Structure formats: C-alpha cells, structure tokens
Short mmCIF file of C-alpha atoms and ligand atoms in Angstrom, two decimals:
data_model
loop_
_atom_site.label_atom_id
_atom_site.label_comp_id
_atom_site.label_asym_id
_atom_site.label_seq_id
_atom_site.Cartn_x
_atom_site.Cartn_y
_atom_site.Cartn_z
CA UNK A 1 23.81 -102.99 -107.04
CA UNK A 2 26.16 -99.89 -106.53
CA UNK A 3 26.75 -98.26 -109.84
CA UNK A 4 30.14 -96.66 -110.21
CA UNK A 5 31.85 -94.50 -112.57
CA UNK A 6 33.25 -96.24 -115.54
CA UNK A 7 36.65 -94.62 -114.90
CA UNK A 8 37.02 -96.14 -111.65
CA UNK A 9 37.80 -99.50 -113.33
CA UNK A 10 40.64 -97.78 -114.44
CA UNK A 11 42.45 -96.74 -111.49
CA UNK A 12 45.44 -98.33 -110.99
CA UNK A 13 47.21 -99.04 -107.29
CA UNK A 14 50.97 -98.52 -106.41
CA UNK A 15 51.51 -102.32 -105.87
CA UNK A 16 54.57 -101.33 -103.08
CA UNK A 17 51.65 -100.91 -101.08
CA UNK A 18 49.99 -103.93 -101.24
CA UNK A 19 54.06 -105.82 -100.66
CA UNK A 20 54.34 -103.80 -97.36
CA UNK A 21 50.29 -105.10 -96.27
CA UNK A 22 51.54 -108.86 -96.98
CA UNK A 23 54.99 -108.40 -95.97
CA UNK A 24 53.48 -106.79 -92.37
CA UNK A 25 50.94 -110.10 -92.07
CA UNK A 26 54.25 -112.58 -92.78
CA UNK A 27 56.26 -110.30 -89.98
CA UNK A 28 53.07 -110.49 -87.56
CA UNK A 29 52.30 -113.96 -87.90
CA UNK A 30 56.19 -114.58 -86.61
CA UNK A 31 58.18 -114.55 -90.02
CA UNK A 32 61.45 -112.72 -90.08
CA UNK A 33 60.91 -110.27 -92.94
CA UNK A 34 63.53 -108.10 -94.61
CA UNK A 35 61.91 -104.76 -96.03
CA UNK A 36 63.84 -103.57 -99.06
CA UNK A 37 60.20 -102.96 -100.79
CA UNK A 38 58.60 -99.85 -99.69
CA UNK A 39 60.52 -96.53 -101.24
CA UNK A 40 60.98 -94.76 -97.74
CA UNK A 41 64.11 -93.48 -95.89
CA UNK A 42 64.37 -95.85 -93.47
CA UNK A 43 65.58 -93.01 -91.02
CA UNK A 44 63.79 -90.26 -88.54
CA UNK A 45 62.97 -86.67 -89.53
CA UNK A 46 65.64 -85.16 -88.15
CA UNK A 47 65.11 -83.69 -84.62
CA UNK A 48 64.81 -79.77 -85.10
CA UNK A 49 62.34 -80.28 -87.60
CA UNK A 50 59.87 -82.71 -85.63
CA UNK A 51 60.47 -79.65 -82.87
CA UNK A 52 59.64 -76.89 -85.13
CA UNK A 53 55.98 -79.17 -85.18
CA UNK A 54 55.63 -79.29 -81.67
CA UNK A 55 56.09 -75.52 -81.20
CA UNK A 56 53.92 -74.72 -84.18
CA UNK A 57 50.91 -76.88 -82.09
CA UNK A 58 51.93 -74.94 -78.87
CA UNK A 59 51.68 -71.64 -80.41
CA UNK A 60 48.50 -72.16 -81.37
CA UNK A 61 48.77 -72.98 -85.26
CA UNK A 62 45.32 -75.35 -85.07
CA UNK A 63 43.11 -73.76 -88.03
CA UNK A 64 43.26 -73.52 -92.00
CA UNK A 65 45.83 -71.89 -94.04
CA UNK A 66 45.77 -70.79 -97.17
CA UNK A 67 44.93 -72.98 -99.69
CA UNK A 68 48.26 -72.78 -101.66
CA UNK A 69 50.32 -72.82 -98.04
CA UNK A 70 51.20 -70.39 -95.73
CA UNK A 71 53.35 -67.34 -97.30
CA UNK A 72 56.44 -68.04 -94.98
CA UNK A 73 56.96 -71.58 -96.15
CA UNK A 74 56.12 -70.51 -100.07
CA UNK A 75 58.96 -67.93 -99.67
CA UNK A 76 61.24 -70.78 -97.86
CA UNK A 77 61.01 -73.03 -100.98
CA UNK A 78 60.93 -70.01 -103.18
CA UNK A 79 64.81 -69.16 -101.33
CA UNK A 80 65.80 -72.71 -101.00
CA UNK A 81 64.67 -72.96 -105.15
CA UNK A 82 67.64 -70.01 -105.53
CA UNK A 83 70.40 -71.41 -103.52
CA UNK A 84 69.62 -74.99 -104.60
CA UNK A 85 69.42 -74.85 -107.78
CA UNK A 86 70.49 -70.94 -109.09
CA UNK A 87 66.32 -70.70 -110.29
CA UNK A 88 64.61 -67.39 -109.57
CA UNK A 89 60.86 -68.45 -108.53
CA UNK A 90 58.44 -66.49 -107.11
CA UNK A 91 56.78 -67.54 -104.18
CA UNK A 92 53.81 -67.23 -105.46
CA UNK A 93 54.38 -69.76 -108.30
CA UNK A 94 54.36 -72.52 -105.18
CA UNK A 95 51.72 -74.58 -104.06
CA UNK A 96 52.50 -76.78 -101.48
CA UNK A 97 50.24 -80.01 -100.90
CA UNK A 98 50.06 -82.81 -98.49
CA UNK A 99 52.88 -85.42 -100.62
CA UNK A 100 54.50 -85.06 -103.95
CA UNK A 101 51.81 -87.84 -105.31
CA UNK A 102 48.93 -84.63 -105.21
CA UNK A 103 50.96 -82.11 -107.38
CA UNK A 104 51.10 -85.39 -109.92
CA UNK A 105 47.41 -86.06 -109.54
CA UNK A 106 46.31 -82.24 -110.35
CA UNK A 107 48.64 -81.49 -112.95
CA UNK A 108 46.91 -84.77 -114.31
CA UNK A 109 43.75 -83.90 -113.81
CA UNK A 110 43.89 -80.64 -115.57
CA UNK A 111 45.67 -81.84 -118.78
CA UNK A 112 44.12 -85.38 -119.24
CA UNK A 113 40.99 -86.28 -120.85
CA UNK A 114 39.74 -88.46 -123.49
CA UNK A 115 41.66 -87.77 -127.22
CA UNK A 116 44.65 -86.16 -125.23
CA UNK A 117 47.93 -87.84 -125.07
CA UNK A 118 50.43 -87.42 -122.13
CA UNK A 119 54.20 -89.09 -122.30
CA UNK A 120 54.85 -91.14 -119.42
CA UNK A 121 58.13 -92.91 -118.36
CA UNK A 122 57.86 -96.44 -118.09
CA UNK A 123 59.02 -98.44 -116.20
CA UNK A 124 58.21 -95.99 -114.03
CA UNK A 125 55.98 -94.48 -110.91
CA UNK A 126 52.75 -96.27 -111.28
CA UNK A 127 50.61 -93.83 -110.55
CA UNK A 128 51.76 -92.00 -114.00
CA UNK A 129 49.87 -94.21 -115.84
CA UNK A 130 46.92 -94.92 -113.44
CA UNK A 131 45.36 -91.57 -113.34
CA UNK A 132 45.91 -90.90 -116.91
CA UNK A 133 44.34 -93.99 -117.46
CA UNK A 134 41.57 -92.41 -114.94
CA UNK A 135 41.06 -89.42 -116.94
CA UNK A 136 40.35 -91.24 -120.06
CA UNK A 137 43.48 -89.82 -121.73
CA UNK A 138 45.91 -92.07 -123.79
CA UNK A 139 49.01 -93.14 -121.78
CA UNK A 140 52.36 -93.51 -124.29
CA UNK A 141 55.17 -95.14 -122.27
CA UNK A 142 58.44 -93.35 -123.02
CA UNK A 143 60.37 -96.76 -122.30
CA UNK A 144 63.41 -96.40 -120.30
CA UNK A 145 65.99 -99.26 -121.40
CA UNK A 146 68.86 -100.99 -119.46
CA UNK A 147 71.47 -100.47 -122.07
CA UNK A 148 71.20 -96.37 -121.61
CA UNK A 149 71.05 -96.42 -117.84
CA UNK A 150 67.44 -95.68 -117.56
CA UNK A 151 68.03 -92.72 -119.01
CA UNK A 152 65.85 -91.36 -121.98
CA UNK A 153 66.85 -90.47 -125.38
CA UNK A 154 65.80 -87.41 -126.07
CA UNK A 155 65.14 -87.80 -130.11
CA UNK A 156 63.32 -90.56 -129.11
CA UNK A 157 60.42 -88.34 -127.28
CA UNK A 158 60.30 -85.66 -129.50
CA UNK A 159 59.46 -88.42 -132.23
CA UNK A 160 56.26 -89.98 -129.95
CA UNK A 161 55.11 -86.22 -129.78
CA UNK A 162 52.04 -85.38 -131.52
CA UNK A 163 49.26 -83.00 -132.28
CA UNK A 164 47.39 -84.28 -129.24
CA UNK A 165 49.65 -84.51 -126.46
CA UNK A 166 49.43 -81.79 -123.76
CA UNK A 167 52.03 -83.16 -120.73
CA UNK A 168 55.03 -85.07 -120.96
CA UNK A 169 56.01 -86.39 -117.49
CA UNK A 170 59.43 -86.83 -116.75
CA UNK A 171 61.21 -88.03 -113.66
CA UNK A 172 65.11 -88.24 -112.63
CA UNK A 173 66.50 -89.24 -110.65
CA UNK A 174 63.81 -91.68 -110.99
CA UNK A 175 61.86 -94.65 -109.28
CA UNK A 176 62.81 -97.66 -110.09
CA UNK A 177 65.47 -97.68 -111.75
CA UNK A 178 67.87 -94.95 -110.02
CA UNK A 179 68.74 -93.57 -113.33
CA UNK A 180 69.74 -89.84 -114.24
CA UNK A 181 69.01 -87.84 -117.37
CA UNK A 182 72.79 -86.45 -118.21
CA UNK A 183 73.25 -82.79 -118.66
CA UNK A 184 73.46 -82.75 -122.81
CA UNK A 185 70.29 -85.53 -123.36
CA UNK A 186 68.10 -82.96 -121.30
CA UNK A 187 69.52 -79.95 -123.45
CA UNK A 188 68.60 -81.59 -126.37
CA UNK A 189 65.51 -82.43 -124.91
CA UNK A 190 64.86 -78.66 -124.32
CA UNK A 191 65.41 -77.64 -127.68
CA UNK A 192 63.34 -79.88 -129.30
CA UNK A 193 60.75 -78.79 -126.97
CA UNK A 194 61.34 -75.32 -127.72
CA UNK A 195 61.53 -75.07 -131.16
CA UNK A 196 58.88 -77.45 -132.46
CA UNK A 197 56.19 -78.24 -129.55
CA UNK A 198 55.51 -74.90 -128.27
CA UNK A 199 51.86 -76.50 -126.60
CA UNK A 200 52.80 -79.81 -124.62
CA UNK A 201 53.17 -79.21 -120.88
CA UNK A 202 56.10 -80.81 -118.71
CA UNK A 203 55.71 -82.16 -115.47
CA UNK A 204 59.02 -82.63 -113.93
CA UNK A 205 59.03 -84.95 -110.69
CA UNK A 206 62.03 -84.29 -108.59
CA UNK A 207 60.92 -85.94 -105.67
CA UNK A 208 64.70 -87.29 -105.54
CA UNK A 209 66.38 -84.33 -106.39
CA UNK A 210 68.96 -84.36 -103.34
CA UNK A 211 69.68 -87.82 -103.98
CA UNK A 212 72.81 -88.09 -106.28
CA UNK A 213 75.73 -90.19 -106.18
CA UNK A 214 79.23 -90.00 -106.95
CA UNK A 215 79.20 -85.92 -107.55
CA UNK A 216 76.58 -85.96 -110.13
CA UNK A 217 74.61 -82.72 -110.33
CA UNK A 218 71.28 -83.14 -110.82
CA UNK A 219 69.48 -81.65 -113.82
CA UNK A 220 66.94 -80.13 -112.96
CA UNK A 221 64.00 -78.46 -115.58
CA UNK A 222 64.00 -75.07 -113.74
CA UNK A 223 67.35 -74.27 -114.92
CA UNK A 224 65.87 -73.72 -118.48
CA UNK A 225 63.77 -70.74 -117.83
CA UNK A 226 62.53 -70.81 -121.53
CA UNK A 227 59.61 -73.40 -120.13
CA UNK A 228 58.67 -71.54 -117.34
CA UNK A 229 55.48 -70.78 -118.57
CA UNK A 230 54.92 -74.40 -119.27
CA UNK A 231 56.95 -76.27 -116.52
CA UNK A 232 55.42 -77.90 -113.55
CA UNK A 233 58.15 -79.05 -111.04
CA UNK A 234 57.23 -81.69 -108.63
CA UNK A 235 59.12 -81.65 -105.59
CA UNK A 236 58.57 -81.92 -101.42
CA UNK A 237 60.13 -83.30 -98.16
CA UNK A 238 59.29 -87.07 -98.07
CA UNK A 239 62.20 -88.36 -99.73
CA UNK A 240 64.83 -85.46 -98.72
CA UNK A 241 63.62 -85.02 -94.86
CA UNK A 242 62.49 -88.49 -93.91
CA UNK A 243 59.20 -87.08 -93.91
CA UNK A 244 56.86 -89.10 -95.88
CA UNK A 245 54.30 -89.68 -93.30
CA UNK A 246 54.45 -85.98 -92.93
CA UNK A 247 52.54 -85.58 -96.26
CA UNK A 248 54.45 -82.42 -97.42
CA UNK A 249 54.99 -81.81 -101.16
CA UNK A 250 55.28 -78.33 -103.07
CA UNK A 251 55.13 -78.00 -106.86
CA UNK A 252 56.14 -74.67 -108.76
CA UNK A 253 53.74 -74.19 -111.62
CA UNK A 254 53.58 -71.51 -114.59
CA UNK A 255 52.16 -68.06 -113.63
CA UNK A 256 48.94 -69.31 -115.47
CA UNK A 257 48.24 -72.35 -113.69
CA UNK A 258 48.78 -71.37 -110.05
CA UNK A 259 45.20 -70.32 -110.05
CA UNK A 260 43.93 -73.83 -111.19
CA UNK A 261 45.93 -75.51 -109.18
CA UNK A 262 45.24 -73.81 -105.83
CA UNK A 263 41.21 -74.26 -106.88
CA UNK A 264 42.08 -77.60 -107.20
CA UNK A 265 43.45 -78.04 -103.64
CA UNK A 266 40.36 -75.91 -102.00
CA UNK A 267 37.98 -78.82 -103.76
CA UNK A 268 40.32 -81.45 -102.43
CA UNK A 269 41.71 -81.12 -99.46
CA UNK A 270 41.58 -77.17 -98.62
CA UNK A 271 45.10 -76.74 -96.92
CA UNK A 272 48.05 -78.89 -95.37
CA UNK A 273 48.00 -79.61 -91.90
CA UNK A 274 49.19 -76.55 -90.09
CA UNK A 275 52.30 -77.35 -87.91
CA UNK A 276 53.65 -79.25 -90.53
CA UNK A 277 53.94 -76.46 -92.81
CA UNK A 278 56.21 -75.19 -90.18
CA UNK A 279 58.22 -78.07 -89.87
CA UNK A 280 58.71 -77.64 -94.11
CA UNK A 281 60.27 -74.53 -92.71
CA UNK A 282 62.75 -75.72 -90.54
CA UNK A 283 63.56 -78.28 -92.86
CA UNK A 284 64.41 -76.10 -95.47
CA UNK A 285 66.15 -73.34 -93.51
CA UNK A 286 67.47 -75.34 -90.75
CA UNK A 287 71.25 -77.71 -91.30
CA UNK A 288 71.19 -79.95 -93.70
CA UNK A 289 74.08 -82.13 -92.14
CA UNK A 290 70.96 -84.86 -91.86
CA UNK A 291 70.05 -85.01 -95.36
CA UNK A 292 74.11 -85.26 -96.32
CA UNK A 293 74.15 -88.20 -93.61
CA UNK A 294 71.66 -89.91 -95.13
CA UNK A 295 72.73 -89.56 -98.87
CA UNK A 296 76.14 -91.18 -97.57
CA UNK A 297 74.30 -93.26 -95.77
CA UNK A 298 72.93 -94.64 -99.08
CA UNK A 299 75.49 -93.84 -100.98
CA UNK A 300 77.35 -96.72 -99.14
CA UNK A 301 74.38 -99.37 -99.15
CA UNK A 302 74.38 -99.09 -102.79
CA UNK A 303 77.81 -100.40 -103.19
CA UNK A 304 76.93 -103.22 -101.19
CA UNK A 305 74.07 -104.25 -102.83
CA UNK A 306 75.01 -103.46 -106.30
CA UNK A 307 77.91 -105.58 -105.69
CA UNK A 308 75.89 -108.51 -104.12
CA UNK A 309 73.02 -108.76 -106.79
CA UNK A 310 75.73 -108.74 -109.60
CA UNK A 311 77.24 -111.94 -107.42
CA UNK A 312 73.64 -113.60 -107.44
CA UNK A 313 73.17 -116.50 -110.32
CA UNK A 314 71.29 -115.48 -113.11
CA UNK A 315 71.20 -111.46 -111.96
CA UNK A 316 72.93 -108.59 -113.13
CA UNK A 317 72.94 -104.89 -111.88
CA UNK A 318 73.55 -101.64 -113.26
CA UNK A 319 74.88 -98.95 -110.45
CA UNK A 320 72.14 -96.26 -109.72
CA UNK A 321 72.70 -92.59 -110.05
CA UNK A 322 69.74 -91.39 -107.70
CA UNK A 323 67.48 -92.40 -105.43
CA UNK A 324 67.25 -95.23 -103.09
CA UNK A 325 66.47 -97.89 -106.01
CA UNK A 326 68.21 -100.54 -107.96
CA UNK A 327 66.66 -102.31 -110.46
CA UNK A 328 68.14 -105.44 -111.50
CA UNK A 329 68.18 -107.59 -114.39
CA UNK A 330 66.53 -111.08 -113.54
CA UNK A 331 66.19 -112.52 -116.86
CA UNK A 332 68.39 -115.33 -116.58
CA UNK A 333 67.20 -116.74 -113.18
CA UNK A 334 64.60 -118.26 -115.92
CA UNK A 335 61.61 -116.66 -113.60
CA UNK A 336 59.18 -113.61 -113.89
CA UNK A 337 59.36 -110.68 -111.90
CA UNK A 338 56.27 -111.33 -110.09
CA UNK A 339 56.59 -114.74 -109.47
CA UNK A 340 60.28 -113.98 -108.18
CA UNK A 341 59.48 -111.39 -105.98
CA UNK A 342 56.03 -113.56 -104.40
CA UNK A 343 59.26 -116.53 -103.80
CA UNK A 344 61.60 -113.78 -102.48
CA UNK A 345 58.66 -112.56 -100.25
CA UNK A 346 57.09 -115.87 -98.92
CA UNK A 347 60.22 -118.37 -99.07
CA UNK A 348 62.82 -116.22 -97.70
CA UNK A 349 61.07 -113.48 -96.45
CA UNK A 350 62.70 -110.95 -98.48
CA UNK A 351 60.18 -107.82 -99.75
CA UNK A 352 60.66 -106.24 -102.96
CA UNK A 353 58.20 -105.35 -105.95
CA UNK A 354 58.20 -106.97 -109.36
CA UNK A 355 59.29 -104.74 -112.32
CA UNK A 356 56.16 -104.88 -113.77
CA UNK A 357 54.63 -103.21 -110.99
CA UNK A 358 56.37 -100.02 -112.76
CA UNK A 359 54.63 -100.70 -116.32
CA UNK A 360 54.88 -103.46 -118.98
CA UNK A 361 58.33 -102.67 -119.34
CA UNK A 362 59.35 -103.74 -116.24
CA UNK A 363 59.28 -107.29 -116.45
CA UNK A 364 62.89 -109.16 -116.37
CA UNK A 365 63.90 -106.78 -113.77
CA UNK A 366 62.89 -106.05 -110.13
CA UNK A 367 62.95 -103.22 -107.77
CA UNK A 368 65.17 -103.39 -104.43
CA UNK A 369 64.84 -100.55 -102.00
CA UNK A 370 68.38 -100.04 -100.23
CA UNK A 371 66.67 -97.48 -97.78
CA UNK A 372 67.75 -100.16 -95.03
CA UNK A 373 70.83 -101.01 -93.19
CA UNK A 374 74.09 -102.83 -94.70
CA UNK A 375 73.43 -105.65 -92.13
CA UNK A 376 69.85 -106.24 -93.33
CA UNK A 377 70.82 -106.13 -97.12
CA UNK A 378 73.41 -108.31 -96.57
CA UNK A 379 71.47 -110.77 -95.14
CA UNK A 380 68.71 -110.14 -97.96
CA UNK A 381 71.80 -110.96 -100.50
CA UNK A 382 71.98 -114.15 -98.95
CA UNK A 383 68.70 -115.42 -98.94
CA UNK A 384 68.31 -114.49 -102.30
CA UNK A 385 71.62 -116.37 -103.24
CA UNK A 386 70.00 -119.32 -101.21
CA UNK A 387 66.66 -118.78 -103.15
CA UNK A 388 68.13 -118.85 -106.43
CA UNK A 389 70.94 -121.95 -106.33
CA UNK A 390 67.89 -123.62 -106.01
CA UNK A 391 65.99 -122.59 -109.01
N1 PLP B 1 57.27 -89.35 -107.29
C1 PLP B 1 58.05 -90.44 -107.26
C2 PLP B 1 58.90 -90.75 -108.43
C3 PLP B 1 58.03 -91.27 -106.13
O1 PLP B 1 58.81 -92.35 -106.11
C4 PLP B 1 57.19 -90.95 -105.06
C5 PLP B 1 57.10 -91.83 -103.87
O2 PLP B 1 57.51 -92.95 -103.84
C6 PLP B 1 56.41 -89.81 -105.14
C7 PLP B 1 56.47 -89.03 -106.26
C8 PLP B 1 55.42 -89.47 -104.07
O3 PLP B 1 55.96 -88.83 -103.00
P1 PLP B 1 55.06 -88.45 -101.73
O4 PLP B 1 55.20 -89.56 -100.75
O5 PLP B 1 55.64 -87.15 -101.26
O6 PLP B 1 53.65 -88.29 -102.21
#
C-alpha cells in the first residue's frame, strides 16, 4: 500500500477538464457535441507569432534560458506593461512561466500554510481554493453575488481581513462570471488596504485583462503603485494570443519576491520552452489587429447568447463585462447545476460546467463559454430550450 502525503487528499481538479474528457468520448463515439465548456479562444495564434516560433527553432534557440525568461521578452512585457496600462515596471520584476495557472501556484505556495488565511473569490477559478487547500492554509471565499454583477464590495473584504491572512486573491475580469471590479470599488479597496493591512499580500489575476466590453477600461492593480511592494500581477498570452497550449504566462512580483519566485521555477520546471519565449515577443510587439478581432469577435457572441439564455424557461442572464464567460441564473428550471449541466451534456450534447465547479457558491448558476461561433451557440440555445420545455 502506497502511502501518500496527507495534503494530496486535498487537491482539488479544475472540473472543465474532466467536461472536455467526457464531452471528447460523446463526440468520438459519434455524438454531435457543442463545446461552450472549456475557457479557450476558440481561434488560432495569429500567424506572425506561430512564425516568430519557427524561426526561433531555426536559429538555433534549443537549450535553457534563464530561469525567470530570457531578458528580451522580460523587457517586452516590461514595455508592453507601460503602454498598456501607463505602469512603470522593471523588467526585472517579471518572471515569465509556462501558463498563468504557475504564477497562481507559487505565489500560493509561498504565502500558504497551516494557521494562515488567504481571501479567495468564489465562485471563482478552482484552483484558488485547491492549492490553498493543498498548503494546509484556510481558504475564506470572498463571495461574488448576482445582484452586484460579480463584482466585490470592497467593505466587505476589508471586514473578512484578519491578523492571519497573508494574500488576498483577486481576479477581474473574472472566470465565471465575466464580471468587472468598477473603478471607485477597487479605490476603496486600495485604501483600506493601505491604511489598515499594511502585511496581507495581493495576487491580482489578469489573465483577461484585454477582454472588455462595451469601452470599459479595465482596472488593473498596477495602477496603484502604493502596493508595489506587495502586489503580484498575474498575467500571460493564453487568453489574449490564442495561445493556451503555448503555456506562456508572466507575473510581475515585488522587488522582494522576484528572488523566491525565480527559485521556485528552477525547482519546478527550470525555464519555458525556448522558441516560445520568442513567440511572447512577437506577440507583444507585433499588431494587435488579431487580439481586437477576436474581442469583437466575442463581443458579438455575447449578445447572442445573453439574449438567448434570458429567452430560455426558468433562466436568467446578467450581461458580462470581461472575458469569454456568462454565468447564468438556473434556479428556476427547478434543477441543480450539476445535474443540469450532466442533462445538457449527455441529452443534447451541449458542454458546459456546473456553477459549483467554481466553489459552493456557484450552485443555481452555470458557466457557458461563448469562445465559439454564433452558429454553434445558436444551435446550443436551442437544444437547451428543447431540454428545458421538457423539465
Ligand atoms: N486565471 C484564470 C482566472 C483563468 O480562467 C485561467 C484559465 O482558464 C488561468 C488563470 C490560467 O491560464 P493559463 O492557461 O495561462 O495557465
């Protein structure tokens, strides 16, 4: 009998995952499936970057880098950090990693352990909660409620706050919900932060940064420079580029935890692959006409299907702000998340992942990815109408 570590029973999963492994065995086996589960750009990384890849392998780029990336592409995001979003960063304040998830998992790792606290958002990215779960530290959902948007209230926070919490993770635009945090919530946010909890870290996750809708700027923690020296933003190319198969994430972390973090990525996984590093260069430096495209691209599915769920009996929809998500309301179809998304799944052959896959807090809702095109939601919206008259 193997004997494993006791904190391996509690690791979580990211239960999208295991909806795209079914949904895949329903499409092999002959079943027409409709993805709207999994939380990628259903588009290709744009052609000049792919190329910068292929030269990067032709030139010879085969061997390690350093740790922490290689000093071109830590400048790139250290530039694209200034004309993005007006922060001065260093470059060497960036550590780039293979997918946004690893910046989350470190800045975990160094924070969490049994009789801390961190602040998580929930419902929210699973893997919050799983590996502070892992680390022994006490997870305390920040709940995210319909009635405000899935935003947070800021007074809310500062109240769950105590002597032992060291990081409070917070992510907008967020997954799954699609909600913002608005301008004046996050400033009051700041100041709370600044004038009475001098000592609790902030990990930011931006991942969806560059995916706003109808002109809202998105607020991001780097434009208050008073937390620099406790901020860690979590940001990379998967969501922005098309590239999450790429594995290409960067975080910018305080002055005093670069050094941490980059021996954290030597014990792990020592550097990111090579070439792609340079394709994170073309990507950042190269047009962006793609990732404007694609934001449009969305911008229009989310009409659609915001206007189609709201149509469906017993559903109702807020509209998103960000990201590729909406999470609607599913109380009154008289079923639970799960077992409405298994029905939507194996009757209809519609994926999408049960609200409670994103915490306790998710339940009476479920996530739809609109990362696929009008004609395929459409037809989702109707197979879900013909689920549900018959409930
Ligand atoms: N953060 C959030 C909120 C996400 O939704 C995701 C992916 O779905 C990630 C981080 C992870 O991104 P990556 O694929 O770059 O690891």
């Amino acid at each position: 009998m193997l004997r494993l570590a006791e904190k391996m029973s509690r690791l979580g999963t990211e239960t999208a995952f295991d909806v795209l492994a079914r949904a895949d065995v329903l499409a092999r086996g002959g079943q027409d499936i409709i993805n709207l589960g999994i939380g990628q750009p259903d588009f290709k990384t744009p052609e000049h970057i792919v190329e910068a890849a292929v030269k990067a392998l032709h030139d010879g780029h085969h061997g390690y880098t350093p740790s922490p990336g290689i000093p071109q592409l830590r400048e790139s995001v250290a530039q694209d950090l200034v004309k993005r979003r007006g922060a001065k960063v260093s470059a060497d304040r960036i550590v780039i990693v293979p997918g946004g998830k690893v910046t989350m998992f470190f800045a975990i790792l160094m924070f969490g352990e049994p009789g801390a606290e961190i602040l998580y958002p929930n419902p929210g990215f699973p893997i919050y909660q799983s590996v502070i779960e892992f680390t022994g530290a006490k997870a305390v959902p920040i709940r995210l409620l319909e009635e405000n948007d899935f935003s947070f209230d800021a007074d809310t926070i500062l109240g769950q706050i105590t002597e032992n919490t060291r990081l409070l993770i917070l992510n907008s635009p967020a997954n799954p919900t699609g909600g913002a945090v608005p301008r004046a919530e996050m400033d009051r946010l700041v100041s709370g932060l600044t004038e009475k909890h001098p000592n609790v870290a902030i990990l930011s996750d931006e991942i969806y940064s560059r995916i706003t809708y109808d002109d809202r700027e998105h607020v991001s923690l780097l434009s208050y420079p008073e937390l620099d020296d406790r901020l860690i933003l979590l940001d990379g190319w998967s969501k922005t580029y098309a590239m999450t198969g790429w594995r290409m994430g960067y975080a910018v972390w305080p002055e005093a935890l670069v050094e941490g973090a980059t021996r954290l990525a030597v014990n792990c996984h020592s550097c990111v692959n090579s070439a792609a590093q340079y394709a994170g260069i073309a990507a950042l430096e190269g047009p962006q006409d793609a990732v404007d495209g694609m934001v449009s691209a969305f911008d229009e599915r989310r009409r659609v299907i915001v206007a189609g769920l709201n149509s469906l009996p017993g559903v109702s929809c807020r509209t998103p702000i960000g990201a590729f998500y909406v999470f609607p309301n599913i109380r009154k179809t008289g079923l639970t998340a799960r077992v409405l998304q298994d029905r939507l799944l194996e009757e209809v052959g519609v994926a999408t992942v049960a609200g409670t896959s994103f915490g306790a807090l998710g339940e009476g809702y479920i996530r739809f990815s609109y990362a696929n095109s009008v004609e395929n939601i459409e037809i989702a919206l109707d197979r879900a109408a013909e689920l549900l008259r018959a409930v």
